[in-house]
Structures are given as structure tokens and as C-alpha cells.
Short mmCIF file of C-alpha atoms in Angstrom, two decimals:
data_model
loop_
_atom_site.label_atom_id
_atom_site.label_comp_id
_atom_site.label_asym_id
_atom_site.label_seq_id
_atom_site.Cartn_x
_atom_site.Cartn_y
_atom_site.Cartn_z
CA UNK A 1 113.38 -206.56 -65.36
CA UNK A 2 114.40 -209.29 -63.14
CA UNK A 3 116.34 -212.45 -64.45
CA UNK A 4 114.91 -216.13 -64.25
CA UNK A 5 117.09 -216.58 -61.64
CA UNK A 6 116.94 -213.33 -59.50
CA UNK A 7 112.98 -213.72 -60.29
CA UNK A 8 112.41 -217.22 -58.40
CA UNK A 9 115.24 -216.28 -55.73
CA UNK A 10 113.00 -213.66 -54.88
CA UNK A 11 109.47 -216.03 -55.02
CA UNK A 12 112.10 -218.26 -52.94
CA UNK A 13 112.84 -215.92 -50.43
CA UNK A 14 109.39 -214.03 -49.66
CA UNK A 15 107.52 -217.59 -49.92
CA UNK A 16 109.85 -219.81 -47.72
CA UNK A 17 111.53 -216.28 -45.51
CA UNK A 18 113.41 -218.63 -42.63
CA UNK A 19 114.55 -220.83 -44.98
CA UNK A 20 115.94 -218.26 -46.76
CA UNK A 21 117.88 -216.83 -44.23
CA UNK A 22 119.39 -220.05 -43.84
CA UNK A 23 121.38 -220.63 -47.34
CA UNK A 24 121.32 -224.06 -48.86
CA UNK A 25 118.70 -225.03 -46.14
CA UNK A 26 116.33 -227.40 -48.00
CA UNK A 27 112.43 -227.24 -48.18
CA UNK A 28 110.63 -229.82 -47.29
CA UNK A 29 107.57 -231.29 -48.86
CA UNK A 30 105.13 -230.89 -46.12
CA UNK A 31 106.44 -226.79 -46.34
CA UNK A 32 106.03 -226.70 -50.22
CA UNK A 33 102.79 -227.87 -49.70
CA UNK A 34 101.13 -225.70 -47.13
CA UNK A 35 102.72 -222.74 -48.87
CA UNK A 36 100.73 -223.65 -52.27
CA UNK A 37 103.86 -223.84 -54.56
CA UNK A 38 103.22 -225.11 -57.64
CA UNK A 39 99.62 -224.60 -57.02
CA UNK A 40 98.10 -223.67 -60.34
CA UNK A 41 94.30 -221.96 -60.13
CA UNK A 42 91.70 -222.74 -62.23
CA UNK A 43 88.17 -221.35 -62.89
CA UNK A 44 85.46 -222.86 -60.86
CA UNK A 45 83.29 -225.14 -63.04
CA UNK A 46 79.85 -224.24 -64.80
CA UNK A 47 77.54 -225.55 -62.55
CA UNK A 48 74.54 -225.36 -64.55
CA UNK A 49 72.49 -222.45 -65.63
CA UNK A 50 70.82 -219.25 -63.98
CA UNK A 51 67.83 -219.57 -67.16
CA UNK A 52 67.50 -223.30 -65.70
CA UNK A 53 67.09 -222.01 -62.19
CA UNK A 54 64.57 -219.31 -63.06
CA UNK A 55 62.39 -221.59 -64.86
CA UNK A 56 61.64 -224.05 -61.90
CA UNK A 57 58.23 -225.89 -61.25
CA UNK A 58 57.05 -225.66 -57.86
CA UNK A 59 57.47 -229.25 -57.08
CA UNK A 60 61.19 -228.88 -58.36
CA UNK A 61 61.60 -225.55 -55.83
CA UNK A 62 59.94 -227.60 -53.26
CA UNK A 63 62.30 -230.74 -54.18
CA UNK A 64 65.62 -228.09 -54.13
CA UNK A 65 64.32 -226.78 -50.51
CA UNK A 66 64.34 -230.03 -49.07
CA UNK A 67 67.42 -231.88 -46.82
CA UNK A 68 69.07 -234.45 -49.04
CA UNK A 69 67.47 -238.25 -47.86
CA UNK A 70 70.95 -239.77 -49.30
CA UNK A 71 74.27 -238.39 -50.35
CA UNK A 72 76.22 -240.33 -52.59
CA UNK A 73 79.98 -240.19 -55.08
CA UNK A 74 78.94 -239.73 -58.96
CA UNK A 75 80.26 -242.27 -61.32
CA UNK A 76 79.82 -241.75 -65.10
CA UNK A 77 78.97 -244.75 -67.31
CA UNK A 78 77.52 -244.93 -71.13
CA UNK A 79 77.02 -247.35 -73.71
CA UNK A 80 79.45 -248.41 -76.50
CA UNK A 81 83.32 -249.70 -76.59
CA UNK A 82 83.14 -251.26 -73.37
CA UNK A 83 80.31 -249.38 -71.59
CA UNK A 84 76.99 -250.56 -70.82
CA UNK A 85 74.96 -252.95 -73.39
CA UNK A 86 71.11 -254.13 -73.60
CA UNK A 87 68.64 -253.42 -70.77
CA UNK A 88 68.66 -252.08 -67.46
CA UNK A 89 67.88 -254.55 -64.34
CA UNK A 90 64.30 -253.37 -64.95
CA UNK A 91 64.41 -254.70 -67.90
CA UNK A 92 64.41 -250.86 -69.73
CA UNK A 93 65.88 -249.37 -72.44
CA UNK A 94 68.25 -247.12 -70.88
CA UNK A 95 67.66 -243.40 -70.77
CA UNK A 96 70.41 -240.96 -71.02
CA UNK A 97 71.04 -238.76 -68.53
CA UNK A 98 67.72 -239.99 -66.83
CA UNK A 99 69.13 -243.56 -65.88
CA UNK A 100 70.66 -244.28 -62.69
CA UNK A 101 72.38 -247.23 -61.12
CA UNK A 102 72.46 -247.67 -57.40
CA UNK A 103 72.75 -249.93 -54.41
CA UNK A 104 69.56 -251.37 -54.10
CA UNK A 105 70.25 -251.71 -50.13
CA UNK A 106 71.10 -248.20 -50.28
CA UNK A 107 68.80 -246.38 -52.33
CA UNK A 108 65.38 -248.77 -53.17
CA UNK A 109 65.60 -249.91 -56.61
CA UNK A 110 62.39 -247.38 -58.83
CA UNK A 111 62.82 -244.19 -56.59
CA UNK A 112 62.52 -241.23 -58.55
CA UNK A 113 65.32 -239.07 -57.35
CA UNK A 114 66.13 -235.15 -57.26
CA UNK A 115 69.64 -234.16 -57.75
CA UNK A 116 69.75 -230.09 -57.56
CA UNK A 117 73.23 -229.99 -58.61
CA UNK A 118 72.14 -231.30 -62.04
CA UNK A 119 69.72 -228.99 -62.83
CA UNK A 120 70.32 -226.68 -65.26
CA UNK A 121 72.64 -229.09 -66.86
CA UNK A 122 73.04 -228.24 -70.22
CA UNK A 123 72.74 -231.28 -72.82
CA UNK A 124 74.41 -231.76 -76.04
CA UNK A 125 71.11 -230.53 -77.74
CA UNK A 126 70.93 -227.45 -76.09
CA UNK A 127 67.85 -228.89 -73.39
CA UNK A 128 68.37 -227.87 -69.59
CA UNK A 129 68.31 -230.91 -67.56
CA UNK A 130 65.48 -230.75 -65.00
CA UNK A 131 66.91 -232.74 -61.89
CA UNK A 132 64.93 -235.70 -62.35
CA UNK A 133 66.96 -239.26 -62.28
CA UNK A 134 65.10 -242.75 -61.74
CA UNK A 135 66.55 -245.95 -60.01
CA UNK A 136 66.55 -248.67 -62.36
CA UNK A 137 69.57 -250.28 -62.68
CA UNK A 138 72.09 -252.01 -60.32
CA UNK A 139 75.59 -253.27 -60.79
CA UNK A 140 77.93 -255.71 -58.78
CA UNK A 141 80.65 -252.58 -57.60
CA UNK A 142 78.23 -250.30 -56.88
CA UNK A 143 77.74 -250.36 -53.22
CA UNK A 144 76.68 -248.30 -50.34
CA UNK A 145 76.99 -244.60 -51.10
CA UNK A 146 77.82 -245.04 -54.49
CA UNK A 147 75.98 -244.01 -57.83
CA UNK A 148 76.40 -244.22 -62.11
CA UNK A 149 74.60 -241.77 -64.06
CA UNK A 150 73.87 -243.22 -67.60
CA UNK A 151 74.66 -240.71 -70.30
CA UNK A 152 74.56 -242.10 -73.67
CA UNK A 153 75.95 -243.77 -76.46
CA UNK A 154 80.06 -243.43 -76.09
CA UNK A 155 82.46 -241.19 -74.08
CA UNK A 156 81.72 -238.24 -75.67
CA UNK A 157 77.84 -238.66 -73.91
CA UNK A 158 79.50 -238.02 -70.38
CA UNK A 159 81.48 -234.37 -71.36
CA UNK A 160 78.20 -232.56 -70.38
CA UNK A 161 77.95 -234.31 -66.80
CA UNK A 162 81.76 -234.34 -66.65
CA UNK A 163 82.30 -232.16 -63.77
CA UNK A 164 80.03 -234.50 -61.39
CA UNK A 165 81.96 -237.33 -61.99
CA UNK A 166 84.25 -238.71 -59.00
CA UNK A 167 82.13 -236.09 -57.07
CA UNK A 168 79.74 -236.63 -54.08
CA UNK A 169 76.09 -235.20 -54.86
CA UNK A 170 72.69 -234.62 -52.68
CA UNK A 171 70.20 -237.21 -53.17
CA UNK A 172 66.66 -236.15 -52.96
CA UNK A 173 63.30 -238.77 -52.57
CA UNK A 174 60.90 -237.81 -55.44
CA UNK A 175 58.73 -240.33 -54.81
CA UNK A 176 58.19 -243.71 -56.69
CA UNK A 177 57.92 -244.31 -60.28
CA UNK A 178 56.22 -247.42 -62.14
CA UNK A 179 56.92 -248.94 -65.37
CA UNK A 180 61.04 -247.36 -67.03
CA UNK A 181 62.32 -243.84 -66.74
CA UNK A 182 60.68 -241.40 -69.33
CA UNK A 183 62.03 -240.04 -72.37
CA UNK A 184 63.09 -236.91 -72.48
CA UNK A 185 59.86 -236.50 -74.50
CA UNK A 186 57.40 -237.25 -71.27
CA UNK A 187 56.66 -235.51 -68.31
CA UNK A 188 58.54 -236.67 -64.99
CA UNK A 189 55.36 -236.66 -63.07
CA UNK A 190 53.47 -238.70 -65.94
CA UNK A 191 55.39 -241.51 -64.11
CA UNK A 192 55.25 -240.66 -60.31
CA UNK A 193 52.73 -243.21 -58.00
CA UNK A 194 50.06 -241.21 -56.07
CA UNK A 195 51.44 -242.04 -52.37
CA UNK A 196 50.97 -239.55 -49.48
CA UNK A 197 53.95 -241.27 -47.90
CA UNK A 198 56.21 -240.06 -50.86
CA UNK A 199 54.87 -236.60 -51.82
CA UNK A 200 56.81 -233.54 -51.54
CA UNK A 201 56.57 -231.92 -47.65
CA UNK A 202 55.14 -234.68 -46.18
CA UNK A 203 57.90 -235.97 -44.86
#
């Protein structure tokens, strides 16, 4: 068995082979880098769930078939020790995982939007998040493509959306909604306006 140092003069030599020839030339950074040392891989994230994918309404398989109308970079936000407090710019109760802040230039403020990458989410009680996110709030450093996802009471809300965060998602018109965001308890559609300029397809 090879010794620490006879093991990484070997990784030395077969990663970096004309410096190696050359002893005591140095390595630079921009050589390190393109070689991957000190690259460490990880496992891909969970990106949801297969049983959340089989279970799709036909609106929601019509919604995931569609070209996103926006694409914007996922910010996390929740309420408690600093986070968000009292209503949304609605003037709503927030909703977790539901609630979303945007640019109101950018995406209209009550759009009901589609975000396939969330569905199939799995939240802390064990519920498969169906896609559905609603435009209700705004905030002074969210602009352009830039949104926050509301997730809950403290930081421990965010863990389940954690790998979206920082990340840039698809954005997909549902439509319009009237009135807040539903609970979890009420349909999506219970709160989507009958407008042939919004439905699914007809755009």
C-alpha cells in the first residue's frame, strides 16, 4: 500500500503529467481548477417526487407542458426572528409555501403562477406540493427577475424548499386569482377568474 506521500505524488503526477516532468514547477490556479482538484461530488438533490408526478390533474399536465411566460432566481423568506410580520401587500394572511413576492412590473401583482419544479415538493406534514403559487406580496429589493417564496413560521419552514433557494425557476401564467391565496385546505381553482385570455392553451 502506497504512503501519503507516494499516494498524492502519484494523483500529482497523472493529474498535472507536464508539470510533473518538470520538478518543482508550480501549478497554477487556473490549472488546479480546470483539472477539478479538490472537487468534492455530491448527490444531486431530491427534486420532488415520482408519486407527485403520477398523480397530476390535467390542468397541472397541461400547465407542466407549457413554455415558461417568466423565469426568475428563488429567494426564501418566512416569518419570525427577523422574517416577515403581519399581512401581505394584499392585505392577506400569508400562506406558506403558497405566498409569493414579486416585482409587480415584472410579474402583475394576483397572477396565479405554476412552478413545475415545485411540484412534488414534499412538506413538513408529509402533503406533496401541487405547483400552485399566487402573487400577493411585493417588497422594496425585489426587482426584475427576482422572486421570495413564503414558507412559514421560522427557518426551519424553508428546509423543505431549501434546494430552490438562490436558484433560477420556470414561471408559468395560471391565470388570475381574486380575493388571498388559498389554504392548503381549498382547491387552487376555487380561486381562479373565468377569463379566456388566461386559460390554459389559449395562449
Amino acid at each position: 500500500m502506497l504512503g501519503t506521500a507516494a499516494a498524492f505524488a502519484l494523483i500529482w503526477a497523472l493529474a498535472f503529467p507536464v508539470q510533473a516532468a518538470v520538478q518543482g514547477d508550480p501549478v497554477s490556479y487556473e490549472t488546479a481548477v480546470a483539472s477539478g482538484l479538490g472537487v468534492e461530488s455530491t448527490e444531486a438533490p431530491d427534486e420532488g417526487s415520482d408519486s407527485g408526478m403520477a398523480g397530476l390533474t390535467a390542468e397541472q399536465q397541461a400547465l407542466m407542458d407549457e413554455d415558461a411566460d417568466w423565469t426568475a432566481r428563488v429567494n426564501l423568506y418566512h416569518a419570525g426572528g427577523g422574517g416577515a410580520t403581519g399581512n401581505d401587500s394584499l392585505g392577506c394572511r400569508p400562506i406558506p409555501m403558497r405566498t409569493m413576492a414579486v416585482d409587480p412590473r415584472y410579474i402583475p401583482r394576483r397572477t396565479r403562477l405554476f412552478i413545475p419544479e415545485t411540484v412534488g415538493m414534499r412538506m413538513p406534514d408529509g402533503t406533496l406540493h401541487d405547483g400552485y403559487w399566487y402573487a400577493s406580496d411585493t417588497g422594496g429589493a425585489i426587482k426584475g427577475q427576482k422572486i421570495d417564496l413564503y414558507t412559514g413560521h421560522g427557518r426551519g419552514s424553508m428546509r423543505p424548499a431549501m434546494r430552490f433557494n438562490q436558484r433560477r425557476l420556470t414561471l408559468v401564467d395560471a391565470g388570475r386569482f381574486e380575493g388571498c391565496p388559498p389554504s392548503w385546505d381549498a382547491q387552487p381553482s376555487q380561486t381562479l377568474m373565468a377569463s379566456a385570455s388566461t386559460t390554459v392553451g389559449s395562449r
